[in-house]
Amino acid sequence: MGAIDAQGHGDRMALAGAGGVHLHPSTVPTFALALHERATNASKHGALAQASGQLQVGWRLLGTAKGARPRIGWSETGVRMPAPGKTAQGSGYGRELIERVLTYRLQAETAYVLWTDAVRCTNELPVSESMRLEGDDS
């Protein structure tokens, strides 16, 4: 995300989240690839490619029946989407990576929504042997 900020988009980006979640090294490449794909799409086609676009990335820990789960939210607003039929809206490699690979490799739960002026994606990742919460000695 620092590379995007270095391109002069810092005033249209907001990053916010709690500390204390550590990814296991085997988890990092897959998750980093998904974040890179989202950032690239935002820069080329989405919020950061359009003057009125805004990008918000946030994360927090949720307590669920499945245990503690980090939830990562990606939201692009002020985005003019192409008219239906002009392009395959949101159906490319990046979306497949986010929806299928994260689910398969990381057991993530993913929601991906396209509106006429926004893109929203959330991922919930399990805390398992591949992740731990800060202060957890197990």
GROMACS .gro file of C-alpha atoms in nm:
model
  138
    1MET     CA    1   0.000   0.000   0.000
    2GLY     CA    2   0.298   0.226   0.050
    3ALA     CA    3   0.368   0.211  -0.324
    4ILE     CA    4   0.020   0.343  -0.396
    5ASP     CA    5   0.067   0.625  -0.147
    6ALA     CA    6   0.399   0.707  -0.313
    7GLN     CA    7   0.207   0.761  -0.638
    8GLY     CA    8   0.027   1.057  -0.479
    9HIS     CA    9  -0.298   0.891  -0.375
   10GLY     CA   10  -0.254   0.932   0.001
   11ASP     CA   11  -0.533   1.191   0.029
   12ARG     CA   12  -0.782   0.942  -0.121
   13MET     CA   13  -0.682   0.640   0.086
   14ALA     CA   14  -0.763   0.542   0.441
   15LEU     CA   15  -0.605   0.248   0.624
   16ALA     CA   16  -0.726   0.151   0.970
   17GLY     CA   17  -0.706  -0.158   1.184
   18ALA     CA   18  -0.613  -0.325   1.507
   19GLY     CA   19  -0.270  -0.471   1.570
   20GLY     CA   20  -0.200  -0.809   1.717
   21VAL     CA   21  -0.260  -1.049   1.428
   22HIS     CA   22   0.047  -1.226   1.299
   23LEU     CA   23   0.037  -1.426   0.978
   24HIS     CA   24   0.232  -1.747   0.951
   25PRO     CA   25   0.496  -1.723   0.676
   26SER     CA   26   0.311  -1.980   0.462
   27THR     CA   27  -0.001  -1.757   0.467
   28VAL     CA   28   0.169  -1.435   0.362
   29PRO     CA   29   0.234  -1.499  -0.011
   30THR     CA   30  -0.129  -1.588  -0.091
   31PHE     CA   31  -0.275  -1.303   0.110
   32ALA     CA   32  -0.017  -1.053  -0.020
   33LEU     CA   33  -0.095  -1.155  -0.378
   34ALA     CA   34  -0.465  -1.085  -0.322
   35LEU     CA   35  -0.388  -0.742  -0.173
   36HIS     CA   36  -0.151  -0.665  -0.460
   37GLU     CA   37  -0.418  -0.763  -0.713
   38ARG     CA   38  -0.673  -0.535  -0.547
   39ALA     CA   39  -0.426  -0.246  -0.530
   40THR     CA   40  -0.331  -0.290  -0.895
   41ASN     CA   41  -0.696  -0.292  -1.003
   42ALA     CA   42  -0.771   0.016  -0.790
   43SER     CA   43  -0.477   0.198  -0.953
   44LYS     CA   44  -0.558   0.099  -1.311
   45HIS     CA   45  -0.938   0.083  -1.320
   46GLY     CA   46  -1.091   0.166  -0.983
   47ALA     CA   47  -1.093   0.429  -0.712
   48LEU     CA   48  -0.736   0.548  -0.758
   49ALA     CA   49  -0.773   0.577  -1.136
   50GLN     CA   50  -1.071   0.812  -1.107
   51ALA     CA   51  -1.065   1.164  -0.965
   52SER     CA   52  -1.365   1.112  -0.736
   53GLY     CA   53  -1.257   0.768  -0.613
   54GLN     CA   54  -1.181   0.682  -0.252
   55LEU     CA   55  -1.017   0.366  -0.117
   56GLN     CA   56  -1.068   0.242   0.238
   57VAL     CA   57  -0.899  -0.066   0.379
   58GLY     CA   58  -0.979  -0.177   0.731
   59TRP     CA   59  -0.934  -0.480   0.950
   60ARG     CA   60  -1.052  -0.592   1.290
   61LEU     CA   61  -1.076  -0.905   1.499
   62LEU     CA   62  -1.417  -1.067   1.531
   63GLY     CA   63  -1.518  -1.312   1.801
   64THR     CA   64  -1.737  -1.575   1.633
   65ALA     CA   65  -1.860  -1.925   1.705
   66LYS     CA   66  -1.565  -2.037   1.492
   67GLY     CA   67  -1.319  -1.851   1.716
   68ALA     CA   68  -1.140  -1.522   1.665
   69ARG     CA   69  -1.129  -1.423   1.299
   70PRO     CA   70  -0.960  -1.124   1.139
   71ARG     CA   71  -1.197  -0.945   0.898
   72ILE     CA   72  -1.036  -0.742   0.622
   73GLY     CA   73  -1.256  -0.498   0.432
   74TRP     CA   74  -1.169  -0.331   0.101
   75SER     CA   75  -1.401  -0.056  -0.021
   76GLU     CA   76  -1.370   0.159  -0.331
   77THR     CA   77  -1.630   0.435  -0.365
   78GLY     CA   78  -1.685   0.712  -0.619
   79VAL     CA   79  -1.606   0.466  -0.896
   80ARG     CA   80  -1.777   0.485  -1.234
   81MET     CA   81  -1.825   0.128  -1.349
   82PRO     CA   82  -1.842   0.050  -1.722
   83ALA     CA   83  -2.187  -0.005  -1.869
   84PRO     CA   84  -2.302  -0.368  -1.867
   85GLY     CA   85  -2.172  -0.549  -2.173
   86LYS     CA   86  -1.876  -0.310  -2.224
   87THR     CA   87  -1.641  -0.524  -2.015
   88ALA     CA   88  -1.665  -0.834  -1.801
   89GLN     CA   89  -1.726  -0.646  -1.477
   90GLY     CA   90  -1.530  -0.796  -1.193
   91SER     CA   91  -1.494  -1.139  -1.349
   92GLY     CA   92  -1.122  -1.151  -1.417
   93TYR     CA   93  -0.823  -1.323  -1.263
   94GLY     CA   94  -0.818  -1.095  -0.959
   95ARG     CA   95  -1.170  -1.178  -0.852
   96GLU     CA   96  -1.105  -1.549  -0.906
   97LEU     CA   97  -0.792  -1.521  -0.694
   98ILE     CA   98  -0.978  -1.342  -0.416
   99GLU     CA   99  -1.285  -1.564  -0.414
  100ARG     CA  100  -1.136  -1.906  -0.488
  101VAL     CA  101  -0.771  -1.913  -0.393
  102LEU     CA  102  -0.815  -1.738  -0.058
  103THR     CA  103  -1.102  -1.973   0.024
  104TYR     CA  104  -0.909  -2.285  -0.078
  105ARG     CA  105  -0.560  -2.200   0.052
  106LEU     CA  106  -0.649  -1.999   0.363
  107GLN     CA  107  -1.003  -2.121   0.439
  108ALA     CA  108  -1.117  -1.758   0.413
  109GLU     CA  109  -1.480  -1.655   0.386
  110THR     CA  110  -1.516  -1.399   0.107
  111ALA     CA  111  -1.789  -1.158   0.000
  112TYR     CA  112  -1.742  -0.954  -0.319
  113VAL     CA  113  -2.001  -0.697  -0.429
  114LEU     CA  114  -2.006  -0.463  -0.731
  115TRP     CA  115  -2.240  -0.164  -0.746
  116THR     CA  116  -2.267   0.103  -1.014
  117ASP     CA  117  -2.041   0.334  -0.809
  118ALA     CA  118  -1.856   0.107  -0.566
  119VAL     CA  119  -1.664  -0.216  -0.514
  120ARG     CA  120  -1.661  -0.389  -0.176
  121CYS     CA  121  -1.482  -0.704  -0.072
  122THR     CA  122  -1.449  -0.859   0.273
  123ASN     CA  123  -1.245  -1.156   0.382
  124GLU     CA  124  -1.262  -1.336   0.714
  125LEU     CA  125  -0.960  -1.550   0.788
  126PRO     CA  126  -0.950  -1.823   1.052
  127VAL     CA  127  -0.696  -1.801   1.330
  128SER     CA  128  -0.538  -2.143   1.322
  129GLU     CA  129  -0.193  -2.296   1.318
  130SER     CA  130  -0.115  -2.060   1.031
  131MET     CA  131  -0.203  -1.750   1.235
  132ARG     CA  132  -0.194  -1.648   1.599
  133LEU     CA  133  -0.319  -1.364   1.811
  134GLU     CA  134  -0.062  -1.153   1.991
  135GLY     CA  135  -0.025  -1.272   2.349
  136ASP     CA  136  -0.151  -1.622   2.265
  137ASP     CA  137   0.112  -1.864   2.389
  138SER     CA  138  -0.046  -2.173   2.235
   0.00000   0.00000   0.00000
